[in-house]
PDB file of C-alpha atoms and ligand atoms in Angstrom:
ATOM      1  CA  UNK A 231    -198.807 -97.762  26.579  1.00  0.00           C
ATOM      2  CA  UNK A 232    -200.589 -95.778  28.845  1.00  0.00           C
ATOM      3  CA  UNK A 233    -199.746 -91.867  29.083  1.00  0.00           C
ATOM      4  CA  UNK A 234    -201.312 -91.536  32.577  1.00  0.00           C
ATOM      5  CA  UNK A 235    -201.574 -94.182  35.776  1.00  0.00           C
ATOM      6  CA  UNK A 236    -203.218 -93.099  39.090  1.00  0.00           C
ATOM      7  CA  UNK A 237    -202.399 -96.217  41.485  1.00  0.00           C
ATOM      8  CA  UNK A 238    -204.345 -97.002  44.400  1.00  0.00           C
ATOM      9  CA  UNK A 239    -203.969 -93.033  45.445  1.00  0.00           C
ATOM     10  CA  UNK A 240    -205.172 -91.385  48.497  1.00  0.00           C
ATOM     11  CA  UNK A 241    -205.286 -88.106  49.575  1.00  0.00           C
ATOM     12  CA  UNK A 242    -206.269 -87.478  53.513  1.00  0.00           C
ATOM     13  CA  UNK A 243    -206.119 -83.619  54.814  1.00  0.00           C
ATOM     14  CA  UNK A 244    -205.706 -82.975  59.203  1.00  0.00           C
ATOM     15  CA  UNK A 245    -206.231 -85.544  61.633  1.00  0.00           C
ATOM     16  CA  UNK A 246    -208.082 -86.886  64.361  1.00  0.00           C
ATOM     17  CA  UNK A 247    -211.715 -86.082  63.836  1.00  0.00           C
ATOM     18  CA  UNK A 248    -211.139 -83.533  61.448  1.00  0.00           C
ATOM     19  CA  UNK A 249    -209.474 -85.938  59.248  1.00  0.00           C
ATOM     20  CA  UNK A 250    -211.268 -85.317  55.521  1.00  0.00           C
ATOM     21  CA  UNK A 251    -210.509 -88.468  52.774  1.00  0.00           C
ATOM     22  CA  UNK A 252    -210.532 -86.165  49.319  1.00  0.00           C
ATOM     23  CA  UNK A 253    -209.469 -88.814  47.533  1.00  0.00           C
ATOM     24  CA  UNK A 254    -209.807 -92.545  48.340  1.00  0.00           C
ATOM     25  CA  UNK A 255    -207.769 -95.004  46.723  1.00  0.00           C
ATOM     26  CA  UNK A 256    -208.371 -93.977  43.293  1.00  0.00           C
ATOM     27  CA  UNK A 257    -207.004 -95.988  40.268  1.00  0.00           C
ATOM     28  CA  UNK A 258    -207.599 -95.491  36.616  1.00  0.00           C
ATOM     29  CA  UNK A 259    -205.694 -95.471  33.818  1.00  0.00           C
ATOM     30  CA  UNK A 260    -205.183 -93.068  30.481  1.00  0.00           C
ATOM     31  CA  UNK A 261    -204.109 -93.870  26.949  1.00  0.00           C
ATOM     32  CA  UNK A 262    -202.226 -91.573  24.507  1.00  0.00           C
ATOM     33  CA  UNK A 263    -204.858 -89.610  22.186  1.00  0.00           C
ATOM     34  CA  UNK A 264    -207.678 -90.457  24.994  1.00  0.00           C
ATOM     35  CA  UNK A 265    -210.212 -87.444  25.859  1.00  0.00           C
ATOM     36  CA  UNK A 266    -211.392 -88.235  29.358  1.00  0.00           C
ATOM     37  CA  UNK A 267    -213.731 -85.917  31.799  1.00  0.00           C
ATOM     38  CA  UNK A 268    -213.296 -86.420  35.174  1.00  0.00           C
ATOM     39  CA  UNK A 269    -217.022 -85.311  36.638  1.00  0.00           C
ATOM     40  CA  UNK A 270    -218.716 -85.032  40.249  1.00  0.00           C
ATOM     41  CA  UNK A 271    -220.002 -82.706  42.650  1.00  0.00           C
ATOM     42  CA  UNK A 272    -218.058 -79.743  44.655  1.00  0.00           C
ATOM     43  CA  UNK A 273    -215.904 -81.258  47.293  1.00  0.00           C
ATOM     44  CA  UNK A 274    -215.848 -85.147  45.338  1.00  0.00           C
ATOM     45  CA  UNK A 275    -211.865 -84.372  45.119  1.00  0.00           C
ATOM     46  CA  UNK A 276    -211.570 -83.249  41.899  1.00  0.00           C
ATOM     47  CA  UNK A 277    -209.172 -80.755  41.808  1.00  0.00           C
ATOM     48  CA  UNK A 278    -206.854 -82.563  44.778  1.00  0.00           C
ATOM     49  CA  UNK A 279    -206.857 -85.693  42.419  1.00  0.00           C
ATOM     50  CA  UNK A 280    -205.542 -82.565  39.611  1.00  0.00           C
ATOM     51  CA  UNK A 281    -203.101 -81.500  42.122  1.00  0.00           C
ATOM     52  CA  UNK A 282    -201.494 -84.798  42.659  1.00  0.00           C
ATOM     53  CA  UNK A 283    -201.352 -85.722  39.279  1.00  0.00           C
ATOM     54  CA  UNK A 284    -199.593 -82.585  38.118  1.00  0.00           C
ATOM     55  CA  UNK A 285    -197.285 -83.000  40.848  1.00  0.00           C
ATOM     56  CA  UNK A 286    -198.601 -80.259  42.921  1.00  0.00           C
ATOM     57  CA  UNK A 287    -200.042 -81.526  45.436  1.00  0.00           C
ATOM     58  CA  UNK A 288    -197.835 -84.758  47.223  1.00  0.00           C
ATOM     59  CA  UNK A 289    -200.625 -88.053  47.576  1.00  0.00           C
ATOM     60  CA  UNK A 290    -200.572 -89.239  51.152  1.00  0.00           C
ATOM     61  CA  UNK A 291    -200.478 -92.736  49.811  1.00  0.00           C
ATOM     62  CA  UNK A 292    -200.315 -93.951  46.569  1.00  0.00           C
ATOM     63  CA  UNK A 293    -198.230 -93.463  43.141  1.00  0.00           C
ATOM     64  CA  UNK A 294    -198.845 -91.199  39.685  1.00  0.00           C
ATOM     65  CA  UNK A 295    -197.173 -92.428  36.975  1.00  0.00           C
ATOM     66  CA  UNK A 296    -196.573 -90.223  34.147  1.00  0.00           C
ATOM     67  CA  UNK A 297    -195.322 -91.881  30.232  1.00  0.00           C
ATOM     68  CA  UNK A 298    -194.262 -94.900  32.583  1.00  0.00           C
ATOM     69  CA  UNK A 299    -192.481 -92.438  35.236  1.00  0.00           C
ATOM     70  CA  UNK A 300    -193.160 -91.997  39.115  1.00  0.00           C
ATOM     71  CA  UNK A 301    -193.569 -88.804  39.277  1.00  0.00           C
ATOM     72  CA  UNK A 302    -193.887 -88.863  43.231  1.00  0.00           C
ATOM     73  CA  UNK A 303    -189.778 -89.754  43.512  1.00  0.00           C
ATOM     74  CA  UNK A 304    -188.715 -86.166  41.853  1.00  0.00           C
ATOM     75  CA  UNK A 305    -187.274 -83.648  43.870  1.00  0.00           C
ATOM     76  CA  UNK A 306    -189.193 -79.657  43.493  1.00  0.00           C
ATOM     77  CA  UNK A 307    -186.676 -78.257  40.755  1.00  0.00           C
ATOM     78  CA  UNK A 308    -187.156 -82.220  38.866  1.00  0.00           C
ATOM     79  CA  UNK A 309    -190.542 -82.065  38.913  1.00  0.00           C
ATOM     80  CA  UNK A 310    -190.877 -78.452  37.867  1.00  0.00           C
ATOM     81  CA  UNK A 311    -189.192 -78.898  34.879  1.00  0.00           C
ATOM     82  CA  UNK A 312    -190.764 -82.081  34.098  1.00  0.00           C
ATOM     83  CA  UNK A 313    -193.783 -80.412  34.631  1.00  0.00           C
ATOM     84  CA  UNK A 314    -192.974 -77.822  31.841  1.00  0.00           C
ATOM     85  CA  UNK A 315    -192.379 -80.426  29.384  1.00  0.00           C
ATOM     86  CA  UNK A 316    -194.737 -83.134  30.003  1.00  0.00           C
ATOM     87  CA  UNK A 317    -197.826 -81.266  31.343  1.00  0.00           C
ATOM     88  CA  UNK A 318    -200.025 -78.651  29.831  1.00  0.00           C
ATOM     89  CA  UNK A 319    -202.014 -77.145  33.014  1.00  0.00           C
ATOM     90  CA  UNK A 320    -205.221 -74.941  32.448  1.00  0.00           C
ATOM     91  CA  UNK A 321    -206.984 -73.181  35.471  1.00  0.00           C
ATOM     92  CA  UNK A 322    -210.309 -71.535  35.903  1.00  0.00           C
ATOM     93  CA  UNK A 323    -209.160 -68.417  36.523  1.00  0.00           C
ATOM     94  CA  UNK A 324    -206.411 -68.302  33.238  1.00  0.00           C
ATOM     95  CA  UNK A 325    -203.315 -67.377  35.911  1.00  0.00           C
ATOM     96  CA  UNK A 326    -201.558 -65.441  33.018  1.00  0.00           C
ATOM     97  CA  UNK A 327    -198.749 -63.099  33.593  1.00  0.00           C
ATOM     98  CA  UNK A 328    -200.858 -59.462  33.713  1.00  0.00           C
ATOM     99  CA  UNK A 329    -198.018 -57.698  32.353  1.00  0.00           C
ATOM    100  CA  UNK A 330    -196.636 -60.272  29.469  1.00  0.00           C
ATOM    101  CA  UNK A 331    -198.785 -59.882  25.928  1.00  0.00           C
ATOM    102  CA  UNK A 332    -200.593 -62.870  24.963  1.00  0.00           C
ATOM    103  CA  UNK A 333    -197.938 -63.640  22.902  1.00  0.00           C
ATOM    104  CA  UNK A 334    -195.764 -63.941  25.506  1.00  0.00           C
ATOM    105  CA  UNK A 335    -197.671 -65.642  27.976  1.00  0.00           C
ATOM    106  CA  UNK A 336    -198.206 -68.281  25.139  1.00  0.00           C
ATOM    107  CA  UNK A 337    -194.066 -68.376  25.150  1.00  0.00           C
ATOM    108  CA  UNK A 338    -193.593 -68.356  28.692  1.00  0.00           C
ATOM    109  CA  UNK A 339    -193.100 -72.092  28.929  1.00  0.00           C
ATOM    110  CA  UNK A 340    -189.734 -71.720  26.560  1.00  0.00           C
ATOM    111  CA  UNK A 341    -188.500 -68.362  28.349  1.00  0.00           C
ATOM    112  CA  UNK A 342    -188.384 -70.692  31.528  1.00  0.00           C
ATOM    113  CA  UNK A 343    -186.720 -73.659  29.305  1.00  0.00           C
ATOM    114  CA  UNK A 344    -183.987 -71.591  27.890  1.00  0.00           C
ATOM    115  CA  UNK A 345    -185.217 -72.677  24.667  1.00  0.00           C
ATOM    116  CA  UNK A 346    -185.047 -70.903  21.264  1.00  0.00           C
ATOM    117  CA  UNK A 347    -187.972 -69.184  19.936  1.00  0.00           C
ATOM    118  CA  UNK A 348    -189.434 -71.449  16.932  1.00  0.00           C
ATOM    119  CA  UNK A 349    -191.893 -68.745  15.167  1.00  0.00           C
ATOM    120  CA  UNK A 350    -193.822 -70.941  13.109  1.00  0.00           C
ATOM    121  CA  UNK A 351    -195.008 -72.708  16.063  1.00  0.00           C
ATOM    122  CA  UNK A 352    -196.261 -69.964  17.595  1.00  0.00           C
ATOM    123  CA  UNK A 353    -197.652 -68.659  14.803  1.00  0.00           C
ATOM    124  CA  UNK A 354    -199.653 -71.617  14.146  1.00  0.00           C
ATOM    125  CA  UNK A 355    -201.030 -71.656  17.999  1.00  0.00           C
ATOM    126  CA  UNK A 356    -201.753 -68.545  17.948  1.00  0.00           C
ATOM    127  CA  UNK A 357    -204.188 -68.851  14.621  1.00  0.00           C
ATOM    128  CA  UNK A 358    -205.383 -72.701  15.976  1.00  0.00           C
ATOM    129  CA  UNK A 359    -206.559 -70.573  18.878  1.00  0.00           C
ATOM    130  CA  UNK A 360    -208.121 -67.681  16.779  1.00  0.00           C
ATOM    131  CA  UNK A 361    -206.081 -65.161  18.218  1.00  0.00           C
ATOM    132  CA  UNK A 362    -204.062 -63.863  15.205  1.00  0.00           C
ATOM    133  CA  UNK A 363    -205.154 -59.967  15.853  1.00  0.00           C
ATOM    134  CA  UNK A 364    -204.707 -60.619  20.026  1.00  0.00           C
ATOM    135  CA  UNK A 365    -200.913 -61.171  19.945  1.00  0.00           C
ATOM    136  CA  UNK A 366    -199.832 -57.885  21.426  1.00  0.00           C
ATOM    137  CA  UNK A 367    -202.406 -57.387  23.888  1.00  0.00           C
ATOM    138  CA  UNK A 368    -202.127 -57.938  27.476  1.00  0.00           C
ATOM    139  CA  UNK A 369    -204.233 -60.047  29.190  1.00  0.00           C
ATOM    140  CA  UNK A 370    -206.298 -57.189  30.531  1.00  0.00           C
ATOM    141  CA  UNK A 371    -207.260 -55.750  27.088  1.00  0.00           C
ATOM    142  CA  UNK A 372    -208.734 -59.548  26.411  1.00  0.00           C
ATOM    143  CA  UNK A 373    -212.135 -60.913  27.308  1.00  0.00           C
ATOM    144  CA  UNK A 374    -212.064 -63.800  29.838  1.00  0.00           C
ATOM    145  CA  UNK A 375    -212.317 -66.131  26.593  1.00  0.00           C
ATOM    146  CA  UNK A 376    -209.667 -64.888  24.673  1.00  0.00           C
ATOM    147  CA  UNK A 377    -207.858 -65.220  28.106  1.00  0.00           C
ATOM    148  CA  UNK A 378    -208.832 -68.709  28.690  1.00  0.00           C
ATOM    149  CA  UNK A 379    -207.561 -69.354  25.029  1.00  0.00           C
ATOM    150  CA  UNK A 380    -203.805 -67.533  25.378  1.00  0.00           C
ATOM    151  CA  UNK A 381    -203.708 -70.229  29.021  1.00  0.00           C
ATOM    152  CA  UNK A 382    -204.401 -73.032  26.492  1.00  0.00           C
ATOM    153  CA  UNK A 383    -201.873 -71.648  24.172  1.00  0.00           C
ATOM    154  CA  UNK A 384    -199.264 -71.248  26.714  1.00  0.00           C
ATOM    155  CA  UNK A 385    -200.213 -75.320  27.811  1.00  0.00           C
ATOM    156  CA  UNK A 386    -199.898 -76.329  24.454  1.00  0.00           C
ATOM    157  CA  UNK A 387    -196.936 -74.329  23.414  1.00  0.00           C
ATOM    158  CA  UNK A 388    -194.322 -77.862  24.564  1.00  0.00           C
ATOM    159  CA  UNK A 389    -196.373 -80.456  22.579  1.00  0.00           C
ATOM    160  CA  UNK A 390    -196.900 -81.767  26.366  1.00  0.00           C
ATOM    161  CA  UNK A 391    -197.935 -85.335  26.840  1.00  0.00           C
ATOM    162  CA  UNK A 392    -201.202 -84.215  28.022  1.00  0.00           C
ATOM    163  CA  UNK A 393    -203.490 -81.488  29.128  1.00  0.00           C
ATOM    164  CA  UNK A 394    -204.792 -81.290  32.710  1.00  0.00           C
ATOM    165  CA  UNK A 395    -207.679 -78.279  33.170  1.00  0.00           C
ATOM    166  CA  UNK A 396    -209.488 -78.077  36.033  1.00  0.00           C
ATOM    167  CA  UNK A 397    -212.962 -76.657  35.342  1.00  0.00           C
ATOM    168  CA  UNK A 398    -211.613 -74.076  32.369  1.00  0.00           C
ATOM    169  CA  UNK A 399    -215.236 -72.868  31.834  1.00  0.00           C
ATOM    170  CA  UNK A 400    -216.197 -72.695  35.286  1.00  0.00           C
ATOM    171  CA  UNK A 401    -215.635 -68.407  35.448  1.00  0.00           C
ATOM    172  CA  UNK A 402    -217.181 -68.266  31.587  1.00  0.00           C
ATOM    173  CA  UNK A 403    -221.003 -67.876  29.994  1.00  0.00           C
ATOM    174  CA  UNK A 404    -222.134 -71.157  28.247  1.00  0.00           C
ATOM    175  CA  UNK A 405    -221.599 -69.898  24.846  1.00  0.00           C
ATOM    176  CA  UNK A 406    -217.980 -68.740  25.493  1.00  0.00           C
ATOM    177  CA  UNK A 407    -217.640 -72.144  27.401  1.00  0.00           C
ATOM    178  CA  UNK A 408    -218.707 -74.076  23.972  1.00  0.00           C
ATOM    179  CA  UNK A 409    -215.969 -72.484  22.058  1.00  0.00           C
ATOM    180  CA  UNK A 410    -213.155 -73.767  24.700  1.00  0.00           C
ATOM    181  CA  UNK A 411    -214.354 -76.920  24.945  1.00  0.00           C
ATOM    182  CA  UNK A 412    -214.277 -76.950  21.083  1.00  0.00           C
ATOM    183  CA  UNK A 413    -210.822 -76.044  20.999  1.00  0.00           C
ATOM    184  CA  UNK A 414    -210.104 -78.893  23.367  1.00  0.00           C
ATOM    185  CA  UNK A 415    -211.291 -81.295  20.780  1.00  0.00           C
ATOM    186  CA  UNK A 416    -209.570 -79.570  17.997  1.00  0.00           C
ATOM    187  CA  UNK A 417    -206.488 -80.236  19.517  1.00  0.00           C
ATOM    188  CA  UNK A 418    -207.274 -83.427  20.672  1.00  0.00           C
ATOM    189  CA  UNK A 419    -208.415 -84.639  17.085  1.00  0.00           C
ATOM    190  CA  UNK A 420    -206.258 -83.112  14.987  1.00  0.00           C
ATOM    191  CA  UNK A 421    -202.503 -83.459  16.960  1.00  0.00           C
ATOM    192  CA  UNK A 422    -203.821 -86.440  18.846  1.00  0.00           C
ATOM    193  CA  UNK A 423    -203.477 -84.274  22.320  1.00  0.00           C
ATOM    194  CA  UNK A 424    -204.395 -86.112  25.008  1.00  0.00           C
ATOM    195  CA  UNK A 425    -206.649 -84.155  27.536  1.00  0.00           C
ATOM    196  CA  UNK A 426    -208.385 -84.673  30.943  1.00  0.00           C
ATOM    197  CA  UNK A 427    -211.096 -81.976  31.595  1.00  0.00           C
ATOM    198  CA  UNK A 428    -212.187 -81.598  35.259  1.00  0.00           C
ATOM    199  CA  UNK A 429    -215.902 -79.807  35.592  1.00  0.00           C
ATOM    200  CA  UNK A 430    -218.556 -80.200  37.661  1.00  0.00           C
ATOM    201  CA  UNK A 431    -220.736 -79.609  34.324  1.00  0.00           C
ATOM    202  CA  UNK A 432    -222.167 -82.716  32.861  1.00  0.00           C
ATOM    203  CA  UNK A 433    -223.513 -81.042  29.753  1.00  0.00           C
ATOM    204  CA  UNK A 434    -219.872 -80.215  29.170  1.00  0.00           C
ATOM    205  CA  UNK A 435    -218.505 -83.558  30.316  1.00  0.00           C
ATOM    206  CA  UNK A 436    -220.929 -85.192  27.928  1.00  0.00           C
ATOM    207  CA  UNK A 437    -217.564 -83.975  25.546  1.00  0.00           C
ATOM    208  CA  UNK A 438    -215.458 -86.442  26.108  1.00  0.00           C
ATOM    209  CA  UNK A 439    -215.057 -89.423  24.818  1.00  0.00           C
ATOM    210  CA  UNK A 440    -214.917 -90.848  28.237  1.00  0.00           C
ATOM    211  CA  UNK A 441    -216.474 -90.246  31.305  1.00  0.00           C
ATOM    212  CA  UNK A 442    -215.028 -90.511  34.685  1.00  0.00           C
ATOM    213  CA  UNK A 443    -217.915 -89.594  37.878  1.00  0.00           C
ATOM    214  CA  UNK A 444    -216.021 -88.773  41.102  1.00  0.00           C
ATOM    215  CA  UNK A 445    -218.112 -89.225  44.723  1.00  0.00           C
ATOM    216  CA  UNK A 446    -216.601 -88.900  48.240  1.00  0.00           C
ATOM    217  CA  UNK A 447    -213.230 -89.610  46.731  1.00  0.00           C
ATOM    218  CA  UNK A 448    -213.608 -92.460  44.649  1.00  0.00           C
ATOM    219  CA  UNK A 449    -214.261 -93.441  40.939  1.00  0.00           C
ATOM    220  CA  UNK A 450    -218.316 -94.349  41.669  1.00  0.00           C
ATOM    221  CA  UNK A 451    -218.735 -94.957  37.823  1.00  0.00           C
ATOM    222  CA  UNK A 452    -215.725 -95.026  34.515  1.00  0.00           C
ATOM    223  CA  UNK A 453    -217.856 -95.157  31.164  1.00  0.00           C
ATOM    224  CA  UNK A 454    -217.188 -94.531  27.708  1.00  0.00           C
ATOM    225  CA  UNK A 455    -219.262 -93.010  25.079  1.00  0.00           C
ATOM    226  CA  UNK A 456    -220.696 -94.166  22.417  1.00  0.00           C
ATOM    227  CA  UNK A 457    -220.270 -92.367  19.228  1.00  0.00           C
TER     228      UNK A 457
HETATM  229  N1  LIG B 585    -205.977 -77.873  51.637  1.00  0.00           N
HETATM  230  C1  LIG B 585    -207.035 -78.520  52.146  1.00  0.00           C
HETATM  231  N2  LIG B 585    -207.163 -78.713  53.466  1.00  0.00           N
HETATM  232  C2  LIG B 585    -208.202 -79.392  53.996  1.00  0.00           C
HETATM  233  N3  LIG B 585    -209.194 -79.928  53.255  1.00  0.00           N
HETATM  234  C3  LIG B 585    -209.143 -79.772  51.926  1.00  0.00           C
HETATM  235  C4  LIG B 585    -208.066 -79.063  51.294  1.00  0.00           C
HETATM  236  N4  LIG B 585    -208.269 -79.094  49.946  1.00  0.00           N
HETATM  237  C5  LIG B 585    -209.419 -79.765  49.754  1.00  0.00           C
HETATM  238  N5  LIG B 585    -209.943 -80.180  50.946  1.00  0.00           N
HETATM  239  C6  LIG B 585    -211.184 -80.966  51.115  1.00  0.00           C
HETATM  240  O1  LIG B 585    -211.075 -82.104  50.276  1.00  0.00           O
HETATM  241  C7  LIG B 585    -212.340 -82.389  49.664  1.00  0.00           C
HETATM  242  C8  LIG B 585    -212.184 -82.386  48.154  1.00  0.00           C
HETATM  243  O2  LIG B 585    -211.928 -81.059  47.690  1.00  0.00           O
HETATM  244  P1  LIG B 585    -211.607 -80.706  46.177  1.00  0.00           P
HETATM  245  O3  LIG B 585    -210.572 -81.642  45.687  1.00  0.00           O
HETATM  246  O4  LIG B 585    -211.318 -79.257  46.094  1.00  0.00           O
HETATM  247  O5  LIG B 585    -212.993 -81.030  45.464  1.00  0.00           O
HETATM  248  P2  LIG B 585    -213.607 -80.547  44.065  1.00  0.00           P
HETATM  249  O6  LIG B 585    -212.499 -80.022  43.228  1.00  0.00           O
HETATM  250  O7  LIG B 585    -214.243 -81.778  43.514  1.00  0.00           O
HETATM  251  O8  LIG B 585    -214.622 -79.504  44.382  1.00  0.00           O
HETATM  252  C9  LIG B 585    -213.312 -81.361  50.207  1.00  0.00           C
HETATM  253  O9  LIG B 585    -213.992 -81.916  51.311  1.00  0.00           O
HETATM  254  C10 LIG B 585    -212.402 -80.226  50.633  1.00  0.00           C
HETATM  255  O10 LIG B 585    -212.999 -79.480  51.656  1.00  0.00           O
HETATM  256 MG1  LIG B 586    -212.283 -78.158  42.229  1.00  0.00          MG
END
């Protein structure tokens, strides 16, 4: 079954003649375990299609469907905590909490859950991510790497049905950016995670397994690689 279905959704921002399209109609679909980039210049809709699929962003028209649920029928508090448990969001600029350790950050998710601490879980996260010796610092005391890593810890930290981040390499040097990305498929390889990467970057697209190019708010091309 698939994990992820976008139906016929559209996004349209003001009115009149200042009425912009972001996204037009777009329909694809996602299956469990699937690595998908979602590619195209600044302004294609990207990160509006992002918004509306993690149920921050409300489509004008249109439905997201999430493990076979519409996510667009949820009231706020509903969708927030379905959020938490289904969704694993990573931004470009990390949004960790600048006085929480890494560790914490990473454990956020549960904090806001209610749920009990399970230490071997975080203790394998945090050595999956490489940041073993990082636990106790705060984000500040981290370079924007390591930071990027403790926001893919924290999205990880539910077992979520799948990862949403929205150009995660866009604020970080090419070499830093190949080590993220690698994580991504770690995670995607080894626990089956499914993941859709937003970036502009087609080296870093090139990734995937699958390939989805965005243009003036619609799907203008849906390919998959060839390994
Ligand atoms: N809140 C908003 N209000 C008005 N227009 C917006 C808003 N957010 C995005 N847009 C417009 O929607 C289009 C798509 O933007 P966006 O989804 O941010 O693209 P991308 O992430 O691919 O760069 C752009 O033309 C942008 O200016
Ligand atoms: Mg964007």
């Amino acid at each position: 079954m698939a994990i992820l279905e976008v139906k016929d959704l559209t996004k349209k921002y003001g009115v009149g003649d200042g009425e912009v399209v972001a996204v037009n109609q777009i329909s694809f679909s996602v299956e469990k375990g699937e690595f998908v980039a979602i590619t195209g210049a600044s302004g294609s809709g990207k990160s509006t299609l992002m918004n509306m699929i993690g149920g921050i962003d409300t489509p004008t028209s249109g439905e997201v469907l999430i493990d076979g649920k519409c996510i667009s029928g949820m009231s706020e508090d509903e969708l927030a905590i379905f959020r938490r448990r289904n969704l694993g969001m990573i931004y470009q600029f990390y949004n960790l909490i600048p006085t929480l350790t890494a560790e914490e950050n990473i454990v956020l998710p549960w904090r806001l859950d209610g749920r009990k601490r399970n230490d071997e879980k975080v203790k394998e996260i945090l050595s999956v991510l490489g940041l073993s010796e990082r636990a106790e610092h705060l984000p500040g005391q981290m370079s924007g790497g390591q930071q990027q890593r403790v926001s893919i810890g924290r999205a990880l930290i539910n077992d979520p049905a799948f990862i949403l981040a929205d150009e995660p390499t866009g604020n970080l040097d090419s070499k830093t950016s190949g080590g993220i990305i690698d994580i991504l498929k770690y995670t995607n390889e080894r626990f089956g995670q499914t993941i859709l990467l937003i970036t502009h970057d087609e080296k870093i697209a090139l990734s995937a397994d699958r390939i989805i190019t965005i243009g003036d708010g619609r799907i203008i091309r849906d390919e998959v690689m060839n390994r």
